[in-house]
Amino acid sequence: MLANRVERGRYLDSVALMRVSRSLETLSGVESAALMIGSPSNKALLRGAGLLAREGEAATPNDLITAVRARDERSAAAAIEHAAQLLSEVNSGSTIETAMRARSLAGALELLPQANLALISVPGEFAAHEARRALGRGLHVLLFSDNVPLDDEAALKRFASERGLLLMGPDCGTAIIAGTPLAFANVVPRGGVGIVSASGTGLQEVSTLIARMGGGVSHGIGVGGRDLDARVGALSTLAALDALEADSGTERIVLISKPPAPGVARRVLERVQRSTKPCVVCFLGLDAKDPGQAATLTEAAERAMGRKLEPFPAQAQRKLHGKRIEGLYCGGTLCAEAELIFRRKGLEGHRFVDLGDDEHTRGRPHPMIEPAIRNDHIARAIADPAVGALLLDVVLGFGAHENPAGVLLEALTRGKPVIVSVTGTEQDPQVWSRQVGRLREAGVVVAASNAHAAELAAGLVS
């Protein structure tokens, strides 16, 4: 039974909608559910998932679609009604009621005339238009939205550059500006290290490791994962380097990215060599001849701090002859880093899955928001006789689940080694030591960093 309900002229944040979607899928009789704004791309996602009925087809980008597929009409109707109740609770939350609200950019600037940065999170079809409007008003922009065409991204960044402004994104999931965490970020102290990152979880990992080694961050500037593409040309990365070089509170700079286009890499490295401040470069996966480049995120943080990260005492683990490691990750860059460490050791046949990738999150929350979506994968891996051990990440901070370690432990059963890294700080809402403690009490091996966790796992099969 398929049911859609359309609410005209209603918009809610996608994170809130994803949480409601997840809640509906736990109801008896519900097979699948999603709540989305009725943009063309969202309707295409619903159609592809078999969740779009005639009512939903008629929705506009100004409307909210509640879509449910259930085993019978009664279950579908109950789920639709439950969604309405949950949405009313979202609207009545104290934070929403007490916060300043505006219905337009002009109205927001009337409320905050001193503002110099706009955070934009709207469906991808409208994101470029809203970002251009904000840049035109003289605001720096953090563009959280994804699904922005690459040509639009390049044009926006040229537009920002002409005005001496910084465009972070699109798909910029993390930033720390003057000590203020934005989007998925952690609470880290202010300090002398500035970070430029084309990876959200990469920025989180490096900033939290710096904090745990006693340092601090001046600014953590996310630039979006495609900034170092040949068609964009690292426009935001170069602008961020200029900004940090001019910032009196920044003493050292760390640059993080997955492998850039070769020509773009040369341009960025040439700019780094001209910097008046010491720079650490970590192009994950790039077979660079320059030994000065950091090979892992952990090494990047260590070089920035001028010291080694203290490893955690390792629990003795048996060698896994003929077995494979199953890496199930919430953070895409953390997944890529672990796979890279295995590849550099010549270890083949192991499996690494980025559960935050689009194929796993269409119409569903990101696993950092709702880590329970990883639990089914964990159960299958534990049941698979070919899997010898699990390699996992836990990411804390604003926007992340309030107790990701607790959710993870619901899926774990004894019998196979589990190695985990926890990205976060003591000041995060989840409290790093509490999350680590819960995992250790359950017999999970917790490593000091993601790279350390991957090295431990590789040691079981090498």
Coordinates of C-alpha atoms in Angstrom, one line a residue:
M1 CA 0.0 0.0 0.0
L2 CA 1.5 3.4 -1.1
A3 CA 0.3 6.6 0.5
N4 CA 1.4 10.2 0.0
R5 CA 0.4 13.4 1.8
V6 CA 1.3 16.8 0.5
E7 CA 1.4 19.9 2.7
R8 CA 1.3 23.1 0.6
G9 CA 3.7 25.9 1.3
R10 CA 5.7 24.1 4.0
Y11 CA 9.5 23.8 4.3
L12 CA 11.5 22.1 7.0
D13 CA 15.2 21.4 7.4
S14 CA 16.3 18.1 5.7
V15 CA 17.9 16.8 8.9
A16 CA 14.6 17.1 10.8
L17 CA 12.8 15.4 7.9
M18 CA 15.3 12.5 7.8
R19 CA 14.8 11.9 11.5
V20 CA 11.0 11.7 11.1
S21 CA 11.5 9.4 8.1
R22 CA 13.7 7.0 10.2
S23 CA 11.1 7.1 13.0
L24 CA 8.3 6.1 10.6
E25 CA 10.3 3.1 9.3
T26 CA 10.4 1.6 12.8
L27 CA 6.5 1.4 12.9
S28 CA 4.8 -1.9 12.6
G29 CA 3.6 -2.6 9.0
V30 CA 5.8 0.2 7.4
E31 CA 8.1 -1.1 4.7
S32 CA 9.7 2.3 3.7
A33 CA 9.1 6.0 4.3
A34 CA 10.5 9.3 3.4
L35 CA 9.7 13.0 3.9
M36 CA 11.0 15.4 1.3
I37 CA 10.5 18.8 -0.2
G38 CA 8.8 18.5 -3.6
S39 CA 11.7 19.6 -5.7
P40 CA 12.2 17.8 -9.1
S41 CA 15.3 15.9 -7.9
N42 CA 13.6 14.9 -4.6
K43 CA 10.5 13.6 -6.5
A44 CA 12.9 11.6 -8.8
L45 CA 14.4 10.0 -5.7
L46 CA 11.0 9.1 -4.3
R47 CA 9.9 7.8 -7.7
G48 CA 13.0 5.7 -8.0
A49 CA 12.4 4.3 -4.5
G50 CA 8.8 3.4 -5.4
L51 CA 7.4 6.0 -2.9
L52 CA 5.8 8.6 -5.2
A53 CA 2.0 8.4 -5.6
R54 CA -0.2 10.6 -7.7
E55 CA -0.6 13.2 -4.9
G56 CA 3.2 13.5 -4.6
E57 CA 3.7 13.9 -8.4
A58 CA 1.6 17.1 -8.1
A59 CA 3.8 18.6 -5.4
T60 CA 5.8 21.8 -6.1
P61 CA 9.2 22.8 -4.6
N62 CA 7.3 24.8 -2.0
D63 CA 5.5 21.7 -0.7
L64 CA 6.3 18.9 1.7
I65 CA 5.7 15.3 0.7
T66 CA 5.2 12.5 3.3
A67 CA 5.5 9.2 1.5
V68 CA 4.9 5.8 3.1
R69 CA 4.8 2.3 1.7
A70 CA 3.1 -0.2 4.1
R71 CA 1.7 -3.7 4.0
D72 CA -1.9 -2.4 4.3
E73 CA -4.0 0.7 4.2
R74 CA -4.4 0.9 7.9
S75 CA -0.6 0.8 8.6
A76 CA 0.0 3.5 5.9
A77 CA -2.7 5.8 7.4
A78 CA -1.3 5.3 10.9
A79 CA 2.2 6.2 9.7
I80 CA 1.0 9.3 7.9
E81 CA -0.8 10.4 11.1
H82 CA 2.3 9.7 13.2
A83 CA 4.4 11.8 10.8
A84 CA 2.0 14.8 11.3
Q85 CA 2.4 14.4 15.0
L86 CA 6.2 14.3 14.9
L87 CA 6.3 17.3 12.6
S88 CA 4.1 19.3 15.0
E89 CA 6.6 18.5 17.7
V90 CA 9.4 19.8 15.5
N91 CA 7.6 23.0 15.0
S92 CA 6.8 23.5 18.7
G93 CA 10.4 23.1 19.8
S94 CA 11.7 25.8 22.1
T95 CA 14.8 26.5 19.9
I96 CA 12.6 27.3 16.9
E97 CA 10.2 29.4 19.0
T98 CA 12.9 31.6 20.6
A99 CA 15.3 32.0 17.7
M100 CA 15.2 35.0 15.5
R101 CA 13.4 34.1 12.3
A102 CA 13.3 35.7 8.8
R103 CA 11.7 34.7 5.6
S104 CA 14.3 36.2 3.3
L105 CA 17.9 37.2 3.0
A106 CA 16.9 40.9 3.3
G107 CA 14.9 40.2 6.4
A108 CA 17.8 38.3 8.0
L109 CA 20.2 41.2 7.3
E110 CA 17.7 43.6 9.0
L111 CA 17.8 41.4 12.1
L112 CA 21.6 41.0 11.9
P113 CA 23.0 43.9 10.0
Q114 CA 26.5 43.1 11.2
A115 CA 26.5 39.6 9.7
N116 CA 29.2 38.8 7.3
L117 CA 28.5 35.1 6.6
A118 CA 25.5 33.2 5.3
L119 CA 25.0 29.4 5.8
I120 CA 22.8 28.1 3.0
S121 CA 21.0 24.7 3.2
V122 CA 18.3 24.5 0.5
P123 CA 17.6 21.9 -2.2
G124 CA 20.3 21.8 -4.8
E125 CA 18.2 23.3 -7.5
F126 CA 17.9 26.6 -5.6
A127 CA 21.3 26.6 -3.8
A128 CA 23.4 28.4 -6.5
H129 CA 20.8 31.2 -6.8
E130 CA 20.7 31.8 -3.0
A131 CA 24.5 31.7 -2.8
R132 CA 24.8 34.3 -5.5
R133 CA 22.3 36.6 -3.8
A134 CA 24.3 36.3 -0.5
L135 CA 27.6 36.9 -2.2
G136 CA 26.1 39.9 -4.0
R137 CA 25.2 41.4 -0.6
G138 CA 28.8 41.1 0.5
L139 CA 28.5 38.0 2.6
H140 CA 30.9 35.1 2.8
V141 CA 29.0 31.8 2.2
L142 CA 29.0 28.4 3.6
L143 CA 27.0 26.3 1.1
F144 CA 25.9 23.1 2.9
S145 CA 23.6 22.1 0.0
D146 CA 24.7 19.3 -2.4
N147 CA 23.6 18.4 -5.9
V148 CA 24.8 21.8 -7.3
P149 CA 26.1 21.4 -10.9
L150 CA 29.8 21.7 -11.2
D151 CA 29.6 24.5 -13.7
D152 CA 27.5 26.5 -11.2
E153 CA 30.1 25.8 -8.5
A154 CA 32.9 27.2 -10.6
A155 CA 30.9 30.3 -11.6
L156 CA 30.0 31.0 -8.0
K157 CA 33.6 30.7 -6.9
R158 CA 34.8 33.1 -9.6
F159 CA 32.0 35.5 -8.6
A160 CA 33.2 35.2 -4.9
S161 CA 36.8 35.7 -5.9
E162 CA 36.0 38.9 -7.8
R163 CA 34.5 40.3 -4.6
G164 CA 37.2 39.2 -2.2
L165 CA 34.7 36.7 -0.6
L166 CA 35.0 33.1 0.4
L167 CA 32.6 30.5 -0.8
M168 CA 32.8 27.3 1.3
G169 CA 31.1 24.4 -0.6
P170 CA 28.9 23.3 -2.2
D171 CA 28.5 20.2 -0.1
C172 CA 30.5 21.8 2.7
G173 CA 29.7 19.7 5.7
T174 CA 32.1 21.2 8.3
A175 CA 33.7 24.5 9.2
I176 CA 35.0 26.2 12.3
I177 CA 35.1 29.9 11.9
A178 CA 36.7 32.0 14.7
G179 CA 36.0 29.2 17.2
T180 CA 32.4 28.7 16.1
P181 CA 31.6 25.2 14.8
L182 CA 29.3 25.2 11.7
A183 CA 27.4 22.2 10.4
F184 CA 29.0 18.8 11.4
A185 CA 31.9 20.1 13.5
N186 CA 33.5 19.5 16.9
V187 CA 34.2 21.7 19.9
V188 CA 37.9 22.5 19.7
P189 CA 39.9 25.2 21.5
R190 CA 41.1 28.3 19.7
G191 CA 44.8 28.1 18.7
G192 CA 47.4 28.7 16.1
V193 CA 46.6 26.0 13.5
G194 CA 44.5 27.0 10.5
I195 CA 43.0 24.2 8.4
V196 CA 41.8 24.2 4.8
S197 CA 39.9 21.0 3.9
A198 CA 38.1 19.6 1.0
S199 CA 36.7 16.9 3.3
G200 CA 34.3 17.3 6.2
T201 CA 35.4 14.3 8.3
G202 CA 39.0 14.9 7.4
L203 CA 38.7 18.4 9.0
Q204 CA 37.0 16.8 12.0
E205 CA 39.6 14.2 12.4
V206 CA 42.6 16.6 12.2
S207 CA 41.0 19.3 14.3
T208 CA 40.1 16.9 17.1
L209 CA 43.5 15.2 17.1
I210 CA 45.1 18.7 17.4
A211 CA 42.9 19.4 20.3
R212 CA 43.7 16.1 22.0
M213 CA 47.4 16.8 21.6
G214 CA 47.0 20.1 23.4
G215 CA 46.7 22.5 20.5
G216 CA 43.9 24.6 19.0
V217 CA 42.4 25.8 15.7
S218 CA 42.2 29.4 14.5
H219 CA 39.8 28.6 11.6
G220 CA 38.8 25.4 9.9
I221 CA 37.7 26.3 6.4
G222 CA 35.8 23.6 4.4
V223 CA 35.9 24.2 0.7
G224 CA 33.8 21.3 -0.7
G225 CA 34.9 18.0 -2.1
R226 CA 35.1 19.2 -5.7
D227 CA 37.2 22.3 -5.2
L228 CA 40.4 20.7 -6.4
D229 CA 38.7 19.4 -9.6
A230 CA 40.3 20.7 -12.8
R231 CA 37.1 22.6 -13.7
V232 CA 37.0 24.5 -10.4
G233 CA 40.8 24.9 -10.0
A234 CA 41.0 25.1 -6.2
L235 CA 39.5 28.6 -6.2
S236 CA 38.3 28.4 -2.6
T237 CA 41.3 26.5 -1.4
L238 CA 43.6 29.3 -2.7
A239 CA 41.4 32.0 -1.3
A240 CA 41.3 30.2 2.1
L241 CA 45.1 29.9 2.1
D242 CA 45.3 33.7 1.4
A243 CA 42.9 34.3 4.3
L244 CA 44.8 32.2 6.8
E245 CA 48.1 33.7 5.7
A246 CA 46.7 37.1 6.4
D247 CA 45.2 36.1 9.8
S248 CA 47.3 37.1 12.7
G249 CA 45.9 34.3 14.9
T250 CA 47.1 31.6 12.5
E251 CA 50.7 30.4 12.9
R252 CA 50.6 27.2 10.9
I253 CA 48.4 25.9 8.1
V254 CA 47.2 22.3 7.3
L255 CA 45.7 21.5 3.9
I256 CA 43.6 18.4 3.5
S257 CA 42.2 16.8 0.3
K258 CA 41.6 13.6 -1.5
P259 CA 43.8 13.5 -4.7
P260 CA 43.4 16.7 -6.7
A261 CA 43.6 17.0 -10.4
P262 CA 47.4 16.9 -11.3
G263 CA 47.5 20.5 -12.6
V264 CA 45.5 21.8 -9.7
A265 CA 47.8 19.9 -7.3
R266 CA 50.9 21.7 -8.8
R267 CA 49.2 25.1 -8.6
V268 CA 48.3 24.5 -4.9
L269 CA 51.7 23.2 -4.0
E270 CA 53.4 26.2 -5.7
R271 CA 51.2 28.5 -3.6
V272 CA 52.1 26.6 -0.5
Q273 CA 55.8 26.9 -1.2
R274 CA 55.4 30.7 -1.4
S275 CA 53.5 30.9 1.9
T276 CA 55.0 33.0 4.7
K277 CA 53.7 30.4 7.2
P278 CA 54.7 26.8 7.7
C279 CA 52.3 24.5 5.9
V280 CA 51.4 20.8 6.1
V281 CA 49.9 19.2 3.0
C282 CA 47.9 15.9 3.1
F283 CA 46.6 14.9 -0.3
L284 CA 45.2 11.4 0.7
G285 CA 46.0 8.8 -1.9
L286 CA 48.2 11.0 -4.0
D287 CA 51.5 9.2 -4.8
A288 CA 53.5 12.3 -4.3
K289 CA 57.3 12.3 -4.7
D290 CA 57.5 15.1 -2.1
P291 CA 58.4 13.3 1.2
G292 CA 57.2 16.5 3.0
Q293 CA 53.6 15.6 2.4
A294 CA 51.7 13.9 5.2
A295 CA 50.6 10.3 4.4
T296 CA 47.6 10.2 6.8
L297 CA 45.4 12.6 8.6
T298 CA 47.1 11.6 11.9
E299 CA 50.5 12.5 10.4
A300 CA 49.1 15.9 9.3
A301 CA 47.9 16.7 12.8
E302 CA 51.3 15.5 14.2
R303 CA 53.3 17.6 11.9
A304 CA 51.1 20.6 12.7
M305 CA 51.8 20.0 16.4
G306 CA 55.4 19.0 16.1
R307 CA 54.8 15.8 18.2
K308 CA 53.5 12.3 17.9
L309 CA 50.0 11.2 18.9
E310 CA 50.3 8.9 21.8
P311 CA 48.9 5.5 20.8
F312 CA 46.4 3.7 23.1
P313 CA 47.6 0.5 24.7
A314 CA 46.8 -2.3 22.2
Q315 CA 44.8 -5.3 23.3
A316 CA 46.3 -8.6 22.1
Q317 CA 44.5 -10.0 19.1
R318 CA 44.9 -13.2 17.3
K319 CA 46.1 -13.3 13.7
L320 CA 43.3 -13.8 11.2
H321 CA 44.6 -16.3 8.6
G322 CA 42.5 -16.4 5.4
K323 CA 40.0 -13.9 6.8
R324 CA 39.1 -10.5 5.5
I325 CA 38.6 -7.1 7.3
E326 CA 35.2 -5.5 6.8
G327 CA 35.4 -1.7 7.1
L328 CA 32.0 -0.1 7.6
Y329 CA 32.3 3.7 7.8
C330 CA 30.2 6.7 8.5
G331 CA 32.9 9.1 7.4
G332 CA 33.8 9.0 3.7
T333 CA 37.4 10.3 4.1
L334 CA 38.0 8.1 7.1
C335 CA 37.0 5.1 4.9
A336 CA 39.3 6.2 2.1
E337 CA 42.2 6.7 4.5
A338 CA 41.8 3.1 6.0
E339 CA 41.6 1.6 2.5
L340 CA 44.7 3.5 1.5
I341 CA 46.6 2.2 4.5
F342 CA 45.7 -1.4 3.5
R343 CA 46.6 -0.7 -0.1
R344 CA 50.0 0.7 0.7
K345 CA 50.8 -2.5 2.7
G346 CA 49.8 -4.6 -0.3
L347 CA 46.8 -6.1 1.5
E348 CA 44.1 -7.1 -1.1
G349 CA 40.7 -8.6 -0.8
H350 CA 39.4 -6.6 2.1
R351 CA 36.2 -4.6 2.0
F352 CA 35.7 -0.9 2.9
V353 CA 32.2 0.6 2.6
D354 CA 31.4 4.3 2.9
L355 CA 27.8 4.2 4.2
G356 CA 27.5 8.0 3.8
D357 CA 27.8 7.6 0.0
D358 CA 24.8 8.7 -2.1
E359 CA 23.8 5.1 -2.9
H360 CA 23.2 4.4 0.8
T361 CA 21.6 7.7 1.8
R362 CA 19.0 8.4 -0.9
G363 CA 16.0 9.5 1.1
R364 CA 17.6 8.4 4.3
P365 CA 19.6 10.1 7.0
H366 CA 23.4 10.2 6.8
P367 CA 24.8 7.6 9.2
M368 CA 26.5 10.3 11.3
I369 CA 22.9 11.5 12.0
E370 CA 21.4 8.1 12.4
P371 CA 24.1 5.5 12.9
A372 CA 21.5 2.7 13.2
I373 CA 21.5 2.3 9.4
R374 CA 24.9 0.7 9.8
N375 CA 23.7 -2.0 12.2
D376 CA 22.2 -4.2 9.5
H377 CA 25.6 -4.2 7.6
I378 CA 27.3 -5.1 10.9
A379 CA 25.0 -8.0 11.5
R380 CA 25.7 -9.4 8.0
A381 CA 29.4 -9.0 8.5
I382 CA 29.3 -10.8 11.8
A383 CA 27.4 -13.6 10.3
D384 CA 29.7 -13.9 7.3
P385 CA 32.3 -16.7 8.0
A386 CA 34.8 -15.0 5.6
V387 CA 34.9 -11.8 7.8
G388 CA 37.5 -12.0 10.5
A389 CA 37.2 -8.6 12.1
L390 CA 35.3 -5.3 11.8
L391 CA 36.9 -1.8 11.4
L392 CA 34.5 1.0 12.3
D393 CA 34.4 4.7 13.0
V394 CA 32.4 6.8 15.5
V395 CA 32.1 10.5 14.8
L396 CA 31.0 12.9 17.5
G397 CA 30.1 16.6 17.4
F398 CA 27.3 18.9 16.5
G399 CA 24.8 17.3 14.1
A400 CA 25.9 13.8 14.9
H401 CA 23.8 11.3 16.9
E402 CA 23.6 12.0 20.6
N403 CA 25.0 8.5 21.5
P404 CA 26.6 6.8 18.5
A405 CA 28.6 4.3 20.6
G406 CA 25.4 3.1 22.3
V407 CA 23.7 2.6 18.9
L408 CA 26.8 0.7 17.6
L409 CA 26.8 -1.6 20.7
E410 CA 23.3 -2.7 19.9
A411 CA 24.6 -4.5 16.8
L412 CA 27.8 -6.0 18.2
T413 CA 28.0 -9.5 19.4
R414 CA 31.0 -11.3 20.8
G415 CA 33.0 -13.6 18.7
K416 CA 34.8 -11.3 16.2
P417 CA 37.4 -8.6 17.0
V418 CA 36.0 -5.0 16.5
I419 CA 38.4 -2.1 16.1
V420 CA 37.0 1.4 16.4
S421 CA 38.3 5.0 16.2
V422 CA 36.3 7.8 17.9
T423 CA 36.6 11.3 16.3
G424 CA 35.7 14.0 18.9
T425 CA 36.7 16.0 21.9
E426 CA 35.8 16.1 25.6
Q427 CA 33.8 19.3 24.9
D428 CA 31.6 17.7 22.3
P429 CA 27.9 17.1 23.3
Q430 CA 28.5 13.3 23.4
V431 CA 31.8 13.7 25.4
W432 CA 34.6 11.7 23.9
S433 CA 35.8 9.9 27.0
R434 CA 32.3 8.6 27.7
Q435 CA 31.9 7.2 24.2
V436 CA 35.3 5.6 24.4
G437 CA 34.6 4.2 27.8
R438 CA 31.3 2.6 26.7
L439 CA 33.0 0.9 23.8
R440 CA 35.9 -0.4 25.9
E441 CA 33.6 -1.8 28.6
A442 CA 31.9 -3.9 25.9
G443 CA 35.3 -5.3 24.7
V444 CA 35.8 -3.1 21.7
V445 CA 39.3 -2.2 20.8
V446 CA 39.5 1.6 20.6
A447 CA 42.4 3.2 18.7
A448 CA 43.8 6.7 19.1
S449 CA 42.9 7.7 15.6
N450 CA 41.4 6.4 12.4
A451 CA 44.9 5.7 11.0
H452 CA 45.9 3.9 14.1
A453 CA 42.8 1.8 13.9
A454 CA 43.5 0.8 10.3
E455 CA 47.1 -0.1 11.2
L456 CA 45.9 -2.3 14.0
A457 CA 43.4 -4.0 11.7
A458 CA 46.1 -4.4 9.0
G459 CA 48.3 -6.1 11.6
L460 CA 45.8 -8.8 12.1
V461 CA 46.0 -9.9 8.4
S462 CA 49.5 -9.0 7.3

